[in-house]
Amino acid sequence: MVQASPKTQTNYDVIVVGSGAGGGMAAYQLAVAGLKVCVLEAGRSYDPVRETPMFKLPRQAPLLGAGTKHKPFGFFDATVDGGWDVPGEPYTNAPGTDFKWWRARMLGGRTNHWGRISLRMGEYDFKPKTRDGLGADWPLSYDDLAPYYDRTEMLIGVYGGDDNLENTPGSPAGVLQPAPAPRAPELLTKKHSAPLGIPVIPAHLAIMTQRQDADVLPKKIHPNNPLAQKVLAQSMRQRAACLWATPCGWGCSVKANFQSTTVLLPPAMMTGNVDIVPDAMVRELILDASGKATGVHYIDKTTRTDRQVKARVVVLAASACESARIMLNSKSPQFPNGVANSSGLVGKYLMDTVGAGIGGQIPALENLPPHNQDGASGMHMYVPWWQYKEQLAGKLGFARGYHIEFGGGRDMPGPGIFGGLENFTDGAYGKRFKQEARRYYGSFMYFSGRGEMIPNEDSYCEIDPTVVDQWGIPVLRFHWKWSEHETKQAAHMQKTFAEMIVAMGGKVQGTVQTDGAKAIANGGEIIHEVGTCRMGTDPKTSVLNQYCQSWDVKNLFVTDGSVFVSNADKNPTLSILALAWRTCDHILAEMQRGNI
Amino acid sequence: MRDEQTPPPASMDRRDALKVMAAAAATASLADGLLPSVADAQQVVGPGGKAAPRPRTAAAPVPPKSGPRGTITDPDLLNAKATWPRLLTATELVTLAALCDMIIPADDTSPSASAVGVPAYINEYVSAPYDWAERALVRVRGGLTWLDVESGKRFTKRFIALTVAEKTQICDDICYSAKAKPEFVAAARFFDQIRDLTASGFYTTDAGMKDLQYIGNVPLAKWDGPPAAVLKHLGLV
C-alpha cells in the first residue's frame, strides 16, 4: 500500500540513500552547494554525543562486554541494530557459500564503529590489470583522486607519517595531523622487523591528535564557498582532539575521530538544506517513462507502510550489497533485470578483504614497568605491503599484497584475558596462577593481515526469488569463492607473522597453516564488501562511469563501496569518501550544464 | 569514569586530566543542539504527486528522536544490565565459590575471586540466552556435581568441606586438560573453563586491574609514548 503524507508534499533536488561514509559525504557536499537534500536512513537516528559509553569498564556491561551475535564487537560497540545477523532482515547463501553480510541499521551506518584506518590507494591500485593482467583497471588514476584524498583528509582529520613508499602514497605537507608516538610493542616490532626487511611505519587513522584549525582549513577545503566555510568552521570548532582513552569503536562523544554522525551530518544539517528521514528502508527506485529516476519507494519501519519521496537526482549509498539489492529489485519493462543493469553486472564482482592472523607471546614484554598504553585506541604503527617487486617477478605465487595491522600489550583487562594461559603454565592455579598472570599480562601480541582480493566471476550477489525480509523486500543470495591468489596470500600472512614473532624472541600461538584455505576468514567477515556496481570506461563491462554515474540512468549515482573496480589492501572507507566527493562535484557540474 | 583504585598514571597529573575532561564536556554540550534534526514525513510525496513547493528548510533544530530502544540489538549502553534469570542454585554457587578461590585465592596483593563477586559473573555467563551458554551450563553443572562426587569418594565429604590440602589433591588431577589422565579429562575441561571465567571475572574488577597494574582509561592532555624505563627494559635506548 502506498500512503500519501498528510503533510506538505515536496520535491528535493537530491535523495541520498544511506548516511554512512558515502551518504554522509554526499549529503554534506551537495548541501553546502545549496541543493535541497533528503537523506533516507534504514536505521534509527543516533547521537554519538549523548549515546557514546565513554570510559565505561567491562564490568559495567553484561558478560563483561563480550561480543554476542546481537553485539558482535562487544556490548559497548557503537553499532545499533547491526551485525552479520540483523533480526528480521535475512539473506541467503547459495549451496557451498558461507558469506557473512554485515549491516549497521543506524544513522551514520558503520562509520560509527569502524577501525578508522585511512590508507590511500596507490597508483598501482587503480591500474591492476595493466600491471599484472588480472581483474580490471579503474577508469580513473591516482592523480585524478589525489586532490580529493587531500581534501578528505583535511576535512575529517587523519593522523599519519610522512612516508612516501612504493604504491603507498604520502600526503602533501599540512594535510595530515601528526602521528602519535608509538607504543612499546610497536617499537619492539619495528626493531625486530627491520632485519627481515619489513617496514613498520606510522599508521594513518581518522583520529585527531590535535584540534583542526577552523580559521584556515575550511577556506582551503572550500575556496569560494562561504556557506561551506561557515558551517565547516562551526563544525570543526565542536571537535576535540583525542583524549587517549576509550575505544574509537564505541564512537566518540567529543568527536575526535571520524564518524559521519559527528563530522559530516552536523555541518550538512547546519546549512538548513538537509532533511534526514530515519527508519526509512528503501526498496525500489521510481523511474519515469523516459527512464530517468524520479524518486524512491521506502518502507517506513515505524508504521510498516510504503512511502515515496521524489527528487531530480538519486544517490545510492546504502552499502555495496544493499545498493545492488535496491537496483536489482527495481524491475520494470524497461529494466527487466533491474535498473541500471543493462550490463548485467549489478551484484557481480563482489569482493571482501583477505583476512588472516596469528598471535604470539613475547617474553621481552613480560614484567614491563607499568605504564599507560591506551593511546589512540587504534594502531599507531602498521606495515604497508613491501614486496611489490618480488610479487611482480612472480616469486610469491600470489598476485596482490597485504598490509599488517598489529597490537597487543598492556591493554585494559577484558573478558577472555588469560584464556589458554594453562598452556604456558602447565595448568597453574592458586597463588601461582596470580604470579603467572602478573608475569604474562601485557606480553601477548596479535598480527592481522589485510590483503587484496581479485574480483572473480564466482563471487556475487543476486536476488533470492523465494525469500523476503520482514519489510516484504526480496533478499540477497550470495555466491562466494576465493581463488588461489587469496588463499596463498593468507598462508603467506601466517608464515610472515610467525617469522616476525620468532624474530622478537616470541612463541607463536596456534598453528601456522600451510594451506591458506584454513587460515583465511570467511567472505564478508572483514566487512570490506565492495564491487557490486563497478565503474568503468565501457557500458558493456561496467555499471557506472568514472564519476559513479549510471550509464543507463543519467541522474542515478552511487557513492558507496559498490563502485570499486578492485579491492586494494587499503581499507575502503577513505576511498569511498574521496570518490563520493568527486561524484558530487560531477553532479553539480552536470546540473549546471543542464544535463540532469 | 576514572577507577578510584587504579594507581595514578605516571604520565599525567590529575589536574591535567580534569582540564581535558572539562574541555571535552564543554565541546560536547556546545554541539548538543546542533546534531541532525530528524525530519518527519512532511517531505513525502503521494502517488501521482505533482510539482510541489520547495522543501521547508530546517528553521529551528528539532530535538532528535534518537536514543536506544532497549531491544537486544539496541540496548541502553549507559545503563547496562544483564536481565536474564540466573540459573545456578545457591548450593551450586557455594561449591563454585570454593573452586574459584582455589584458582584465585587471596594473597598479599589482592583478594580472592569470591570476595570480588566472580561466582555471580559465572552465573550470569552460564545463564545467558545463547547456545554457547547452554553448553557451558551443562559443563559447569556437571563439573560441580562431579567435584562433590569425587570429594565423597576420596574423603567422604562435600567439596566445600574439604581442607585446602584435600581440595588441592583433587585440583592437581584436573588442573590441565592437556595432561590429565583419561578418567579426569572431562573434569579437567570443566576446570579449564572455570579458570578462564574466574580470570575474566577477577581481572576486570578494580582489584584485579590493580593487581595487574593496568593503567589507563583516563583522559590525557597529551600522548607521550612509553616512559624511558620501558624503553630501557626493552633495550630500545
Coordinates of N, CA and C in Angstrom, one line a residue, chain A residues 130-271:
Chain A
T130 N 46.6 -3.6 -15.9 CA 47.7 -3.1 -16.6 C 49.0 -3.7 -16.0
R131 N 49.0 -3.8 -14.7 CA 50.3 -4.2 -14.1 C 50.5 -5.7 -14.1
D132 N 49.5 -6.5 -13.8 CA 49.7 -7.9 -13.8 C 48.7 -8.7 -14.6
G133 N 47.8 -8.1 -15.3 CA 46.9 -8.8 -16.2 C 45.7 -9.4 -15.5
L134 N 45.5 -9.1 -14.3 CA 44.3 -9.7 -13.6 C 43.3 -8.7 -13.2
G135 N 42.0 -9.1 -13.1 CA 41.0 -8.2 -12.6 C 40.7 -7.1 -13.7
A136 N 40.5 -5.9 -13.3 CA 40.2 -4.8 -14.2 C 40.7 -3.5 -13.7
D137 N 41.0 -2.6 -14.7 CA 41.5 -1.3 -14.3 C 40.4 -0.4 -13.9
W138 N 40.7 0.6 -13.1 CA 39.7 1.7 -12.8 C 39.7 2.7 -13.9
P139 N 38.6 3.4 -14.1 CA 38.5 4.4 -15.2 C 39.2 5.7 -14.7
L140 N 39.8 5.7 -13.6 CA 40.5 6.9 -13.2 C 41.8 6.5 -12.6
S141 N 42.7 7.5 -12.4 CA 44.0 7.2 -11.9 C 44.2 7.8 -10.5
Y142 N 45.3 7.4 -9.9 CA 45.6 8.0 -8.6 C 45.6 9.5 -8.7
D143 N 46.2 10.1 -9.8 CA 46.3 11.6 -9.9 C 44.9 12.2 -9.9
D144 N 43.9 11.5 -10.5 CA 42.6 12.0 -10.5 C 42.0 12.1 -9.1
L145 N 42.3 11.1 -8.3 CA 41.6 11.1 -6.9 C 42.5 11.8 -5.9
A146 N 43.8 12.0 -6.1 CA 44.7 12.6 -5.1 C 44.2 13.9 -4.5
P147 N 43.7 14.8 -5.3 CA 43.2 16.1 -4.7 C 42.0 15.8 -3.8
Y148 N 41.2 14.8 -4.1 CA 40.1 14.5 -3.2 C 40.6 13.8 -1.9
Y149 N 41.6 13.0 -2.0 CA 42.2 12.4 -0.8 C 42.7 13.6 0.1
D150 N 43.4 14.5 -0.5 CA 44.0 15.7 0.3 C 42.8 16.3 1.0
R151 N 41.8 16.7 0.3 CA 40.7 17.5 1.0 C 39.9 16.6 2.0
T152 N 39.8 15.4 1.6 CA 39.0 14.5 2.6 C 39.8 14.3 3.9
E153 N 41.1 14.2 3.8 CA 41.9 14.0 5.0 C 41.9 15.3 5.8
M154 N 41.9 16.4 5.2 CA 41.9 17.7 5.9 C 40.5 17.9 6.6
L155 N 39.5 17.4 5.8 CA 38.1 17.6 6.3 C 37.8 16.7 7.6
I156 N 38.2 15.5 7.5 CA 37.8 14.5 8.5 C 38.8 14.5 9.7
G157 N 40.1 14.8 9.4 CA 41.1 14.7 10.4 C 41.8 13.3 10.4
V158 N 43.0 13.2 9.8 CA 43.6 11.9 9.8 C 45.1 12.1 10.3
Y159 N 45.5 11.2 11.2 CA 46.9 11.3 11.6 C 47.7 10.3 10.8
G160 N 49.0 10.6 10.6 CA 49.8 9.7 9.8 C 51.2 10.3 9.7
G161 N 52.1 9.5 9.2 CA 53.5 10.0 9.0 C 53.7 10.5 7.6
D162 N 55.0 10.9 7.3 CA 55.3 11.5 6.0 C 56.0 10.5 5.1
D163 N 55.8 9.2 5.3 CA 56.4 8.2 4.4 C 55.8 8.3 3.1
N164 N 56.5 8.0 2.0 CA 56.0 8.0 0.7 C 56.7 6.8 0.0
L165 N 56.1 5.7 0.1 CA 56.7 4.4 -0.3 C 56.0 3.9 -1.6
E166 N 56.6 2.9 -2.2 CA 56.1 2.3 -3.4 C 54.6 2.0 -3.3
N167 N 53.7 2.6 -4.1 CA 52.3 2.3 -4.1 C 51.6 2.6 -2.7
T168 N 52.3 3.3 -1.9 CA 51.8 3.7 -0.6 C 52.0 5.2 -0.4
P169 N 51.1 6.0 -1.1 CA 51.4 7.4 -1.3 C 51.4 8.2 0.1
G170 N 52.3 9.1 0.2 CA 52.2 10.0 1.3 C 51.2 11.2 1.0
S171 N 50.9 12.0 1.9 CA 50.1 13.1 1.7 C 50.9 14.4 1.7
P172 N 50.5 15.4 0.9 CA 51.2 16.7 0.9 C 51.4 17.3 2.3
A173 N 52.4 18.1 2.5 CA 52.6 18.7 3.8 C 51.4 19.5 4.2
G174 N 51.1 19.4 5.5 CA 50.0 20.2 6.0 C 48.6 19.5 5.9
V175 N 48.6 18.3 5.3 CA 47.3 17.6 5.1 C 47.0 16.8 6.3
L176 N 48.0 16.0 6.7 CA 47.8 15.0 7.8 C 48.1 15.7 9.2
Q177 N 47.5 15.1 10.2 CA 47.9 15.5 11.6 C 49.0 14.7 12.0
P178 N 49.8 15.1 13.0 CA 51.0 14.4 13.5 C 50.6 13.0 14.0
A179 N 51.4 12.0 13.6 CA 51.2 10.7 14.1 C 51.5 10.6 15.6
P180 N 50.7 9.8 16.4 CA 51.1 9.7 17.8 C 52.3 8.9 18.0
A181 N 53.0 9.1 19.1 CA 54.2 8.3 19.4 C 53.9 6.9 19.5
P182 N 54.7 6.0 19.0 CA 54.4 4.5 19.0 C 54.4 4.0 20.5
R183 N 53.6 2.9 20.6 CA 53.6 2.2 21.9 C 54.8 1.3 22.0
A184 N 55.0 0.8 23.2 CA 56.2 -0.2 23.4 C 56.1 -1.4 22.5
P185 N 55.0 -2.1 22.4 CA 55.0 -3.3 21.5 C 55.2 -2.9 20.0
E186 N 54.8 -1.7 19.6 CA 55.0 -1.3 18.3 C 56.5 -1.0 18.0
L187 N 57.1 -0.4 19.0 CA 58.6 -0.1 18.8 C 59.4 -1.4 18.8
L188 N 59.0 -2.3 19.6 CA 59.7 -3.6 19.6 C 59.5 -4.3 18.3
T189 N 58.3 -4.3 17.7 CA 58.0 -4.9 16.4 C 58.9 -4.2 15.3
K190 N 58.9 -2.9 15.4 CA 59.7 -2.2 14.4 C 61.2 -2.6 14.4
K191 N 61.7 -2.7 15.6 CA 63.1 -3.0 15.7 C 63.4 -4.4 15.1
H192 N 62.6 -5.4 15.5 CA 62.9 -6.7 15.1 C 62.4 -7.1 13.7
S193 N 61.6 -6.2 13.1 CA 61.1 -6.5 11.7 C 62.1 -5.9 10.7
A194 N 62.8 -4.9 11.1 CA 63.7 -4.2 10.1 C 64.7 -5.2 9.5
P195 N 65.3 -6.1 10.4 CA 66.3 -7.1 9.7 C 65.6 -8.1 8.8
L196 N 64.3 -8.2 8.9 CA 63.5 -9.1 8.0 C 63.1 -8.3 6.7
G197 N 63.5 -7.0 6.6 CA 63.1 -6.2 5.5 C 61.6 -5.8 5.5
I198 N 61.0 -5.8 6.7 CA 59.6 -5.5 6.8 C 59.5 -4.1 7.4
P199 N 58.9 -3.1 6.7 CA 58.9 -1.8 7.2 C 57.7 -1.6 8.2
V200 N 58.0 -0.9 9.3 CA 57.0 -0.6 10.2 C 56.9 1.0 10.3
I201 N 55.8 1.5 9.9 CA 55.8 3.0 9.7 C 54.5 3.5 10.4
P202 N 54.4 4.8 10.6 CA 53.2 5.3 11.3 C 51.9 5.0 10.5
A203 N 50.9 4.5 11.2 CA 49.6 4.2 10.5 C 48.9 5.5 10.2
H204 N 47.9 5.4 9.3 CA 47.1 6.6 9.0 C 45.7 6.3 9.6
L205 N 45.2 7.0 10.6 CA 43.9 6.8 11.1 C 43.1 8.1 11.2
A206 N 41.8 8.0 11.0 CA 41.0 9.1 11.1 C 40.6 9.5 12.5
I207 N 41.7 9.9 13.2 CA 41.6 10.3 14.6 C 42.4 11.6 14.8
M208 N 41.9 12.5 15.5 CA 42.6 13.8 15.5 C 43.6 13.9 16.7
T209 N 44.8 14.1 16.4 CA 45.8 14.2 17.5 C 45.9 15.7 18.0
Q210 N 45.3 16.5 17.2 CA 45.2 17.9 17.6 C 43.9 18.5 17.0
R211 N 43.5 19.6 17.5 CA 42.2 20.2 17.0 C 42.5 20.8 15.6
Q212 N 41.5 20.8 14.8 CA 41.6 21.3 13.5 C 41.7 22.9 13.5
D213 N 42.4 23.5 12.6 CA 42.4 24.9 12.6 C 41.2 25.4 11.8
A214 N 40.2 25.8 12.6 CA 38.9 26.2 12.0 C 39.0 27.5 11.2
D215 N 40.0 28.3 11.5 CA 40.2 29.6 10.7 C 40.8 29.4 9.4
V216 N 41.5 28.3 9.2 CA 42.3 28.1 8.0 C 41.8 27.0 7.1
L217 N 41.5 25.9 7.7 CA 41.2 24.7 6.9 C 39.9 24.9 6.0
P218 N 38.8 25.4 6.6 CA 37.6 25.5 5.7 C 37.8 26.3 4.5
K219 N 38.6 27.3 4.5 CA 38.9 28.2 3.3 C 39.7 27.4 2.3
K220 N 40.6 26.6 2.9 CA 41.4 25.7 2.0 C 40.6 24.6 1.3
I221 N 39.7 24.1 2.1 CA 38.9 22.9 1.6 C 37.8 23.4 0.7
H222 N 37.2 24.5 1.0 CA 36.1 25.0 0.2 C 36.3 26.5 -0.3
P223 N 37.3 26.7 -1.2 CA 37.6 28.0 -1.7 C 36.3 28.5 -2.4
N224 N 36.0 29.8 -2.3 CA 34.9 30.4 -3.0 C 33.5 29.9 -2.6
N225 N 33.4 29.2 -1.4 CA 32.1 28.8 -0.9 C 31.8 29.2 0.5
P226 N 31.3 30.4 0.7 CA 31.2 31.0 2.1 C 30.3 30.1 3.0
L227 N 29.2 29.5 2.4 CA 28.3 28.7 3.2 C 29.1 27.5 3.8
A228 N 29.8 26.9 2.9 CA 30.6 25.7 3.3 C 31.6 26.1 4.3
Q229 N 32.3 27.2 4.1 CA 33.3 27.6 5.0 C 32.7 27.9 6.4
K230 N 31.6 28.5 6.4 CA 30.9 28.8 7.7 C 30.5 27.6 8.5
V231 N 29.8 26.7 7.8 CA 29.3 25.5 8.5 C 30.5 24.6 8.9
L232 N 31.5 24.5 8.1 CA 32.6 23.6 8.4 C 33.4 24.2 9.5
A233 N 33.6 25.5 9.5 CA 34.4 26.1 10.7 C 33.6 25.8 12.0
Q234 N 32.3 26.0 11.9 CA 31.5 25.8 13.1 C 31.6 24.3 13.6
S235 N 31.5 23.4 12.6 CA 31.6 22.0 12.9 C 33.0 21.7 13.5
M236 N 34.0 22.2 12.9 CA 35.4 21.9 13.4 C 35.6 22.4 14.8
R237 N 35.0 23.5 15.1 CA 35.1 24.1 16.5 C 34.5 23.2 17.5
Q238 N 33.6 22.4 17.1 CA 32.9 21.5 18.1 C 33.7 20.1 18.3
R239 N 34.8 20.0 17.6 CA 35.5 18.7 17.7 C 36.7 18.9 18.6
A240 N 36.9 18.0 19.5 CA 38.1 18.0 20.4 C 39.1 17.0 19.9
A241 N 40.3 17.2 20.3 CA 41.4 16.2 20.0 C 41.2 15.0 20.8
C242 N 41.9 13.9 20.4 CA 41.8 12.7 21.1 C 42.2 12.8 22.6
L243 N 41.4 12.1 23.4 CA 41.7 12.0 24.9 C 42.6 10.9 25.3
W244 N 43.0 10.1 24.3 CA 44.0 9.0 24.5 C 43.4 8.0 25.5
A245 N 42.1 7.7 25.3 CA 41.5 6.7 26.2 C 40.1 6.3 25.5
T246 N 39.6 5.2 25.9 CA 38.3 4.7 25.5 C 38.2 4.4 24.0
P247 N 37.7 3.2 23.6 CA 37.9 2.7 22.3 C 37.1 3.5 21.2
C248 N 37.7 3.8 20.1 CA 37.0 4.5 19.0 C 35.8 3.7 18.5
G249 N 35.9 2.4 18.6 CA 34.8 1.6 18.1 C 33.5 1.8 18.8
W250 N 33.6 2.4 20.0 CA 32.3 2.7 20.7 C 31.7 4.0 20.3
G251 N 32.4 4.7 19.4 CA 32.0 6.1 19.0 C 32.8 7.1 19.8
C252 N 32.6 8.3 19.6 CA 33.4 9.3 20.3 C 32.5 10.5 20.6
S253 N 32.2 10.8 21.8 CA 31.3 11.9 22.2 C 32.0 13.2 22.0
V254 N 33.3 13.3 22.0 CA 33.9 14.6 21.8 C 34.3 14.8 20.3
K255 N 33.9 13.9 19.5 CA 34.1 14.0 18.0 C 35.6 14.0 17.6
A256 N 36.4 13.3 18.3 CA 37.8 13.3 18.0 C 38.2 12.4 16.8
N257 N 37.3 11.5 16.5 CA 37.6 10.6 15.3 C 36.5 10.9 14.3
F258 N 36.6 10.2 13.1 CA 35.7 10.4 12.1 C 34.5 9.4 12.2
Q259 N 33.3 10.0 12.3 CA 32.0 9.3 12.2 C 31.2 10.3 11.3
S260 N 30.4 9.7 10.4 CA 29.5 10.5 9.6 C 28.7 11.4 10.5
T261 N 28.3 10.8 11.7 CA 27.3 11.5 12.6 C 28.0 12.6 13.4
T262 N 29.3 12.7 13.4 CA 30.0 13.8 14.1 C 30.7 14.8 13.2
V263 N 31.0 14.3 12.0 CA 31.8 15.1 11.1 C 31.1 15.6 9.8
L264 N 30.3 14.8 9.3 CA 29.6 15.2 8.0 C 28.2 15.6 8.2
L265 N 27.4 14.9 8.9 CA 26.0 15.2 9.0 C 25.7 16.5 9.8
P266 N 26.5 16.8 10.9 CA 26.3 18.1 11.6 C 26.4 19.3 10.7
P267 N 27.6 19.5 10.0 CA 27.7 20.6 9.1 C 26.6 20.6 8.0
A268 N 26.3 19.4 7.5 CA 25.3 19.3 6.4 C 24.0 19.9 7.0
M269 N 23.6 19.5 8.2 CA 22.4 20.0 8.8 C 22.4 21.5 9.0
M270 N 23.6 22.0 9.4 CA 23.7 23.5 9.6 C 23.4 24.3 8.4
T271 N 23.5 23.7 7.2 CA 23.1 24.5 6.0 C 21.6 24.8 6.0

